[in-house]
Amino acid sequence: MIYLKHTLDWFQFPSLVIDLFSFIVLFLIGLVSLKYYKLNKNKKSLYLSISFSFIALSFLFKLLTNVAMFYDDLINPQIGIQTLQIIREYNIFSNLTFTIFAFFNLIGLYLLYKLYQGKQTSSNIFLMSYFILISTYFSNSNYYIFHLTSLIFLISISAFYWKKYSENLFINTKLLALSFSIISASQIYFIFTTFGKLFYLAGEIIQLGGYALLLLIITHIQKNGKKKI
Amino acid sequence: MERKRSRTDIIHDIMMSIQNKNGRIKPTHLMYKANLSYNQMNSYLEELLEKEFIEKTIEKKSNYLLMTDKGFNFTQKIREMKDFGKTFGL
């Protein structure tokens, strides 16, 4: 699955920038969480850091897939110039990086989901692992299965944050729940990527909104720490 | 029922009690403000003094605890960490 082939030409470069931005935000949350783990030794902070790091890493592989395609199109705009061998090699590369993207993304989301579900039985973990492997396996041929699985995880995580907000009434938790709900909504658009070029564009812009909100939360927390003096 | 305070919570309460008194507090006042027993307070103070987050001083024959710049920065970090934990439901 190469997303850039399913979007408008002018949006190819902005799409790369959006993915880079998403990677930076996710990596930052992973880093901040790790910093707090070193301070309080709370294992949940460590698990949160690992979850966000996996998702960040997945975006790095998505970027790799799309950057390779983007530059390939710039250098060789006419497909006729390329040899069949180059195309084949490129397809193997993009399929591999996309598969790794899907796998890391689902692993990260599952770890995040698991963090809030408490202790799980081994049969439950086995079942989830099976779903992740199946979704990853079909991510290239039937990419919507991957997005559907992501959507299910994201809805569960969002629901937890909304529940948490109803308990603590903390504005940052509300923003967090909202950002995960927005990211969940973006998955719905990604599911229909091959139905029209605007779907991927809409999905990316909605996703950007979700990650921008996540960045806002982190800056809000850092700012608040300094303010209450 | 209120949950038991963690070690980080207690350190946060101690540092906030000092900060709320403009960075200078008497040990007896701290004991009440941070809701600690005498022994508990001494064990935490020992650690905070060792890490140079606070320092002892004597003014008009009374003992005072002063918050250092290092302690001030540490308090900020703890506050950020607590906000982060509360946000993410940790």
PDB file of N, CA, C and O in Angstrom, chain A residues 33 36 39-40 45 48 116 161 164 168 170 172-173 176 217-218 221-222 224-226 228-229, chain B residues 7-8 16 19-20 72 74-90:
ATOM      1  N   SER A  33       7.616  10.859  28.778  1.00  0.00           N
ATOM      2  CA  SER A  33       7.149   9.794  29.652  1.00  0.00           C
ATOM      3  C   SER A  33       8.331   9.025  30.259  1.00  0.00           C
ATOM      4  O   SER A  33       8.310   8.665  31.435  1.00  0.00           O
ATOM      5  N   TYR A  36       9.869  11.047  33.039  1.00  0.00           N
ATOM      6  CA  TYR A  36       9.107  10.976  34.278  1.00  0.00           C
ATOM      7  C   TYR A  36       9.256   9.606  34.942  1.00  0.00           C
ATOM      8  O   TYR A  36       9.181   9.508  36.162  1.00  0.00           O
ATOM      9  N   LEU A  39      12.100   9.585  37.095  1.00  0.00           N
ATOM     10  CA  LEU A  39      11.867  10.377  38.302  1.00  0.00           C
ATOM     11  C   LEU A  39      11.023   9.623  39.329  1.00  0.00           C
ATOM     12  O   LEU A  39      11.316   9.645  40.525  1.00  0.00           O
ATOM     13  N   ASN A  40       9.962   8.960  38.854  1.00  0.00           N
ATOM     14  CA  ASN A  40       9.038   8.333  39.830  1.00  0.00           C
ATOM     15  C   ASN A  40       9.041   6.808  39.838  1.00  0.00           C
ATOM     16  O   ASN A  40       8.398   6.199  40.694  1.00  0.00           O
ATOM     17  N   SER A  45       4.445   4.682  33.490  1.00  0.00           N
ATOM     18  CA  SER A  45       5.112   5.719  32.685  1.00  0.00           C
ATOM     19  C   SER A  45       6.027   5.066  31.661  1.00  0.00           C
ATOM     20  O   SER A  45       6.120   5.524  30.520  1.00  0.00           O
ATOM     21  N   LEU A  48       3.902   3.526  28.925  1.00  0.00           N
ATOM     22  CA  LEU A  48       3.368   4.589  28.063  1.00  0.00           C
ATOM     23  C   LEU A  48       4.456   5.047  27.090  1.00  0.00           C
ATOM     24  O   LEU A  48       4.197   5.254  25.899  1.00  0.00           O
ATOM     25  N   TYR A 116      -4.306   0.384  29.917  1.00  0.00           N
ATOM     26  CA  TYR A 116      -5.510   0.860  30.588  1.00  0.00           C
ATOM     27  C   TYR A 116      -6.519  -0.243  30.888  1.00  0.00           C
ATOM     28  O   TYR A 116      -7.541   0.004  31.511  1.00  0.00           O
ATOM     29  N   TYR A 161     -10.057   7.464  27.988  1.00  0.00           N
ATOM     30  CA  TYR A 161      -9.716   8.853  28.342  1.00  0.00           C
ATOM     31  C   TYR A 161     -10.965   9.676  28.665  1.00  0.00           C
ATOM     32  O   TYR A 161     -10.933  10.511  29.559  1.00  0.00           O
ATOM     33  N   LYS A 164     -11.967   8.664  32.062  1.00  0.00           N
ATOM     34  CA  LYS A 164     -11.032   9.270  33.028  1.00  0.00           C
ATOM     35  C   LYS A 164     -11.391  10.750  33.233  1.00  0.00           C
ATOM     36  O   LYS A 164     -11.346  11.260  34.351  1.00  0.00           O
ATOM     37  N   ASN A 168     -11.918  12.827  36.691  1.00  0.00           N
ATOM     38  CA  ASN A 168     -11.021  13.868  37.242  1.00  0.00           C
ATOM     39  C   ASN A 168     -11.350  15.299  36.781  1.00  0.00           C
ATOM     40  O   ASN A 168     -10.817  16.255  37.343  1.00  0.00           O
ATOM     41  N   PHE A 170     -10.295  17.008  34.508  1.00  0.00           N
ATOM     42  CA  PHE A 170      -9.057  17.738  34.240  1.00  0.00           C
ATOM     43  C   PHE A 170      -9.041  18.125  32.764  1.00  0.00           C
ATOM     44  O   PHE A 170      -9.218  17.270  31.890  1.00  0.00           O
ATOM     45  N   ASN A 172      -6.742  18.860  30.644  1.00  0.00           N
ATOM     46  CA  ASN A 172      -5.778  18.165  29.779  1.00  0.00           C
ATOM     47  C   ASN A 172      -6.270  16.773  29.382  1.00  0.00           C
ATOM     48  O   ASN A 172      -6.034  16.321  28.264  1.00  0.00           O
ATOM     49  N   THR A 173      -6.960  16.091  30.315  1.00  0.00           N
ATOM     50  CA  THR A 173      -7.495  14.764  30.003  1.00  0.00           C
ATOM     51  C   THR A 173      -8.598  14.902  28.943  1.00  0.00           C
ATOM     52  O   THR A 173      -8.709  14.067  28.047  1.00  0.00           O
ATOM     53  N   LEU A 176      -6.901  15.374  25.710  1.00  0.00           N
ATOM     54  CA  LEU A 176      -6.304  14.097  25.298  1.00  0.00           C
ATOM     55  C   LEU A 176      -7.371  13.182  24.694  1.00  0.00           C
ATOM     56  O   LEU A 176      -7.147  12.574  23.640  1.00  0.00           O
ATOM     57  N   ILE A 217      -1.144  19.677  24.397  1.00  0.00           N
ATOM     58  CA  ILE A 217      -1.263  19.138  25.761  1.00  0.00           C
ATOM     59  C   ILE A 217       0.105  19.101  26.436  1.00  0.00           C
ATOM     60  O   ILE A 217       0.255  19.529  27.589  1.00  0.00           O
ATOM     61  N   ILE A 218       1.107  18.616  25.707  1.00  0.00           N
ATOM     62  CA  ILE A 218       2.459  18.511  26.285  1.00  0.00           C
ATOM     63  C   ILE A 218       3.003  19.900  26.636  1.00  0.00           C
ATOM     64  O   ILE A 218       3.542  20.102  27.724  1.00  0.00           O
ATOM     65  N   ILE A 221       1.251  21.178  29.721  1.00  0.00           N
ATOM     66  CA  ILE A 221       1.755  20.568  30.971  1.00  0.00           C
ATOM     67  C   ILE A 221       3.059  21.246  31.394  1.00  0.00           C
ATOM     68  O   ILE A 221       3.234  21.594  32.558  1.00  0.00           O
ATOM     69  N   GLN A 222       3.962  21.455  30.438  1.00  0.00           N
ATOM     70  CA  GLN A 222       5.267  22.065  30.742  1.00  0.00           C
ATOM     71  C   GLN A 222       5.079  23.508  31.219  1.00  0.00           C
ATOM     72  O   GLN A 222       5.731  23.958  32.160  1.00  0.00           O
ATOM     73  N   ASN A 224       2.337  24.798  32.594  1.00  0.00           N
ATOM     74  CA  ASN A 224       1.676  24.781  33.905  1.00  0.00           C
ATOM     75  C   ASN A 224       2.637  24.527  35.045  1.00  0.00           C
ATOM     76  O   ASN A 224       2.495  25.095  36.123  1.00  0.00           O
ATOM     77  N   GLY A 225       3.614  23.664  34.786  1.00  0.00           N
ATOM     78  CA  GLY A 225       4.613  23.335  35.798  1.00  0.00           C
ATOM     79  C   GLY A 225       5.362  24.587  36.243  1.00  0.00           C
ATOM     80  O   GLY A 225       5.720  24.745  37.410  1.00  0.00           O
ATOM     81  N   LYS A 226       5.574  25.499  35.300  1.00  0.00           N
ATOM     82  CA  LYS A 226       6.315  26.721  35.606  1.00  0.00           C
ATOM     83  C   LYS A 226       5.412  27.816  36.163  1.00  0.00           C
ATOM     84  O   LYS A 226       5.853  28.683  36.890  1.00  0.00           O
ATOM     85  N   LYS A 228       2.499  27.698  38.178  1.00  0.00           N
ATOM     86  CA  LYS A 228       1.918  27.663  39.536  1.00  0.00           C
ATOM     87  C   LYS A 228       2.944  27.996  40.613  1.00  0.00           C
ATOM     88  O   LYS A 228       3.112  27.278  41.578  1.00  0.00           O
ATOM     89  N   ILE A 229       3.712  29.026  40.408  1.00  0.00           N
ATOM     90  CA  ILE A 229       4.770  29.351  41.373  1.00  0.00           C
ATOM     91  C   ILE A 229       4.343  30.527  42.246  1.00  0.00           C
ATOM     92  O   ILE A 229       3.796  31.478  41.742  1.00  0.00           O
TER      93      ILE A 229
ATOM     94  N   ARG B   7       5.765   8.100  47.656  1.00  0.00           N
ATOM     95  CA  ARG B   7       6.973   8.810  48.067  1.00  0.00           C
ATOM     96  C   ARG B   7       7.085  10.142  47.309  1.00  0.00           C
ATOM     97  O   ARG B   7       7.389  11.173  47.893  1.00  0.00           O
ATOM     98  N   THR B   8       6.782  10.077  46.005  1.00  0.00           N
ATOM     99  CA  THR B   8       6.835  11.291  45.175  1.00  0.00           C
ATOM    100  C   THR B   8       5.809  12.309  45.665  1.00  0.00           C
ATOM    101  O   THR B   8       6.085  13.506  45.669  1.00  0.00           O
ATOM    102  N   MET B  16       6.228  21.799  48.118  1.00  0.00           N
ATOM    103  CA  MET B  16       5.174  22.800  47.911  1.00  0.00           C
ATOM    104  C   MET B  16       4.922  23.598  49.195  1.00  0.00           C
ATOM    105  O   MET B  16       4.649  24.804  49.141  1.00  0.00           O
ATOM    106  N   GLN B  19       7.650  26.077  49.358  1.00  0.00           N
ATOM    107  CA  GLN B  19       7.462  27.082  48.307  1.00  0.00           C
ATOM    108  C   GLN B  19       6.333  28.061  48.641  1.00  0.00           C
ATOM    109  O   GLN B  19       6.449  29.260  48.413  1.00  0.00           O
ATOM    110  N   ASN B  20       5.244  27.509  49.208  1.00  0.00           N
ATOM    111  CA  ASN B  20       4.108  28.360  49.565  1.00  0.00           C
ATOM    112  C   ASN B  20       4.425  29.349  50.691  1.00  0.00           C
ATOM    113  O   ASN B  20       3.694  30.306  50.908  1.00  0.00           O
ATOM    114  N   PHE B  72      13.975  24.189  43.603  1.00  0.00           N
ATOM    115  CA  PHE B  72      12.923  24.907  42.884  1.00  0.00           C
ATOM    116  C   PHE B  72      12.673  24.249  41.512  1.00  0.00           C
ATOM    117  O   PHE B  72      11.526  24.005  41.122  1.00  0.00           O
ATOM    118  N   PHE B  74      13.465  21.206  40.702  1.00  0.00           N
ATOM    119  CA  PHE B  74      12.968  19.856  40.946  1.00  0.00           C
ATOM    120  C   PHE B  74      11.456  19.875  41.211  1.00  0.00           C
ATOM    121  O   PHE B  74      10.720  19.017  40.722  1.00  0.00           O
ATOM    122  N   THR B  75      11.018  20.877  41.960  1.00  0.00           N
ATOM    123  CA  THR B  75       9.582  21.000  42.263  1.00  0.00           C
ATOM    124  C   THR B  75       8.785  21.204  40.965  1.00  0.00           C
ATOM    125  O   THR B  75       7.700  20.642  40.793  1.00  0.00           O
ATOM    126  N   GLN B  76       9.346  22.016  40.070  1.00  0.00           N
ATOM    127  CA  GLN B  76       8.692  22.237  38.771  1.00  0.00           C
ATOM    128  C   GLN B  76       8.538  20.922  38.015  1.00  0.00           C
ATOM    129  O   GLN B  76       7.484  20.617  37.463  1.00  0.00           O
ATOM    130  N   LYS B  77       9.622  20.140  38.028  1.00  0.00           N
ATOM    131  CA  LYS B  77       9.616  18.848  37.324  1.00  0.00           C
ATOM    132  C   LYS B  77       8.575  17.910  37.923  1.00  0.00           C
ATOM    133  O   LYS B  77       7.849  17.236  37.191  1.00  0.00           O
ATOM    134  N   ILE B  78       8.504  17.865  39.235  1.00  0.00           N
ATOM    135  CA  ILE B  78       7.521  16.987  39.900  1.00  0.00           C
ATOM    136  C   ILE B  78       6.105  17.429  39.533  1.00  0.00           C
ATOM    137  O   ILE B  78       5.232  16.607  39.257  1.00  0.00           O
ATOM    138  N   ARG B  79       5.893  18.748  39.503  1.00  0.00           N
ATOM    139  CA  ARG B  79       4.564  19.264  39.189  1.00  0.00           C
ATOM    140  C   ARG B  79       4.167  18.882  37.758  1.00  0.00           C
ATOM    141  O   ARG B  79       3.045  18.469  37.499  1.00  0.00           O
ATOM    142  N   GLU B  80       5.137  19.012  36.849  1.00  0.00           N
ATOM    143  CA  GLU B  80       4.886  18.618  35.453  1.00  0.00           C
ATOM    144  C   GLU B  80       4.568  17.132  35.374  1.00  0.00           C
ATOM    145  O   GLU B  80       3.633  16.724  34.688  1.00  0.00           O
ATOM    146  N   MET B  81       5.342  16.358  36.123  1.00  0.00           N
ATOM    147  CA  MET B  81       5.169  14.904  36.109  1.00  0.00           C
ATOM    148  C   MET B  81       3.786  14.513  36.641  1.00  0.00           C
ATOM    149  O   MET B  81       3.115  13.643  36.085  1.00  0.00           O
ATOM    150  N   LYS B  82       3.350  15.194  37.698  1.00  0.00           N
ATOM    151  CA  LYS B  82       2.045  14.898  38.284  1.00  0.00           C
ATOM    152  C   LYS B  82       0.923  15.262  37.309  1.00  0.00           C
ATOM    153  O   LYS B  82      -0.054  14.525  37.174  1.00  0.00           O
ATOM    154  N   ASP B  83       1.088  16.401  36.630  1.00  0.00           N
ATOM    155  CA  ASP B  83       0.101  16.818  35.621  1.00  0.00           C
ATOM    156  C   ASP B  83       0.051  15.810  34.471  1.00  0.00           C
ATOM    157  O   ASP B  83      -1.015  15.478  33.966  1.00  0.00           O
ATOM    158  N   PHE B  84       1.244  15.354  34.070  1.00  0.00           N
ATOM    159  CA  PHE B  84       1.350  14.387  32.973  1.00  0.00           C
ATOM    160  C   PHE B  84       0.641  13.088  33.358  1.00  0.00           C
ATOM    161  O   PHE B  84      -0.153  12.550  32.581  1.00  0.00           O
ATOM    162  N   GLY B  85       0.921  12.613  34.574  1.00  0.00           N
ATOM    163  CA  GLY B  85       0.305  11.378  35.065  1.00  0.00           C
ATOM    164  C   GLY B  85      -1.205  11.500  35.169  1.00  0.00           C
ATOM    165  O   GLY B  85      -1.934  10.584  34.809  1.00  0.00           O
ATOM    166  N   LYS B  86      -1.654  12.654  35.624  1.00  0.00           N
ATOM    167  CA  LYS B  86      -3.096  12.888  35.769  1.00  0.00           C
ATOM    168  C   LYS B  86      -3.757  12.944  34.384  1.00  0.00           C
ATOM    169  O   LYS B  86      -4.836  12.375  34.178  1.00  0.00           O
ATOM    170  N   THR B  87      -3.085  13.606  33.441  1.00  0.00           N
ATOM    171  CA  THR B  87      -3.620  13.717  32.078  1.00  0.00           C
ATOM    172  C   THR B  87      -3.788  12.347  31.443  1.00  0.00           C
ATOM    173  O   THR B  87      -4.832  12.034  30.873  1.00  0.00           O
ATOM    174  N   PHE B  88      -2.731  11.515  31.541  1.00  0.00           N
ATOM    175  CA  PHE B  88      -2.742  10.217  30.866  1.00  0.00           C
ATOM    176  C   PHE B  88      -3.339   9.094  31.725  1.00  0.00           C
ATOM    177  O   PHE B  88      -3.312   7.938  31.333  1.00  0.00           O
ATOM    178  N   GLY B  89      -3.845   9.448  32.902  1.00  0.00           N
ATOM    179  CA  GLY B  89      -4.494   8.453  33.758  1.00  0.00           C
ATOM    180  C   GLY B  89      -3.540   7.388  34.265  1.00  0.00           C
ATOM    181  O   GLY B  89      -3.901   6.219  34.346  1.00  0.00           O
ATOM    182  N   LEU B  90      -2.295   7.801  34.597  1.00  0.00           N
ATOM    183  CA  LEU B  90      -1.304   6.812  35.061  1.00  0.00           C
ATOM    184  C   LEU B  90      -1.389   6.600  36.568  1.00  0.00           C
ATOM    185  O   LEU B  90      -1.770   7.479  37.292  1.00  0.00           O
TER     186      LEU B  90
END
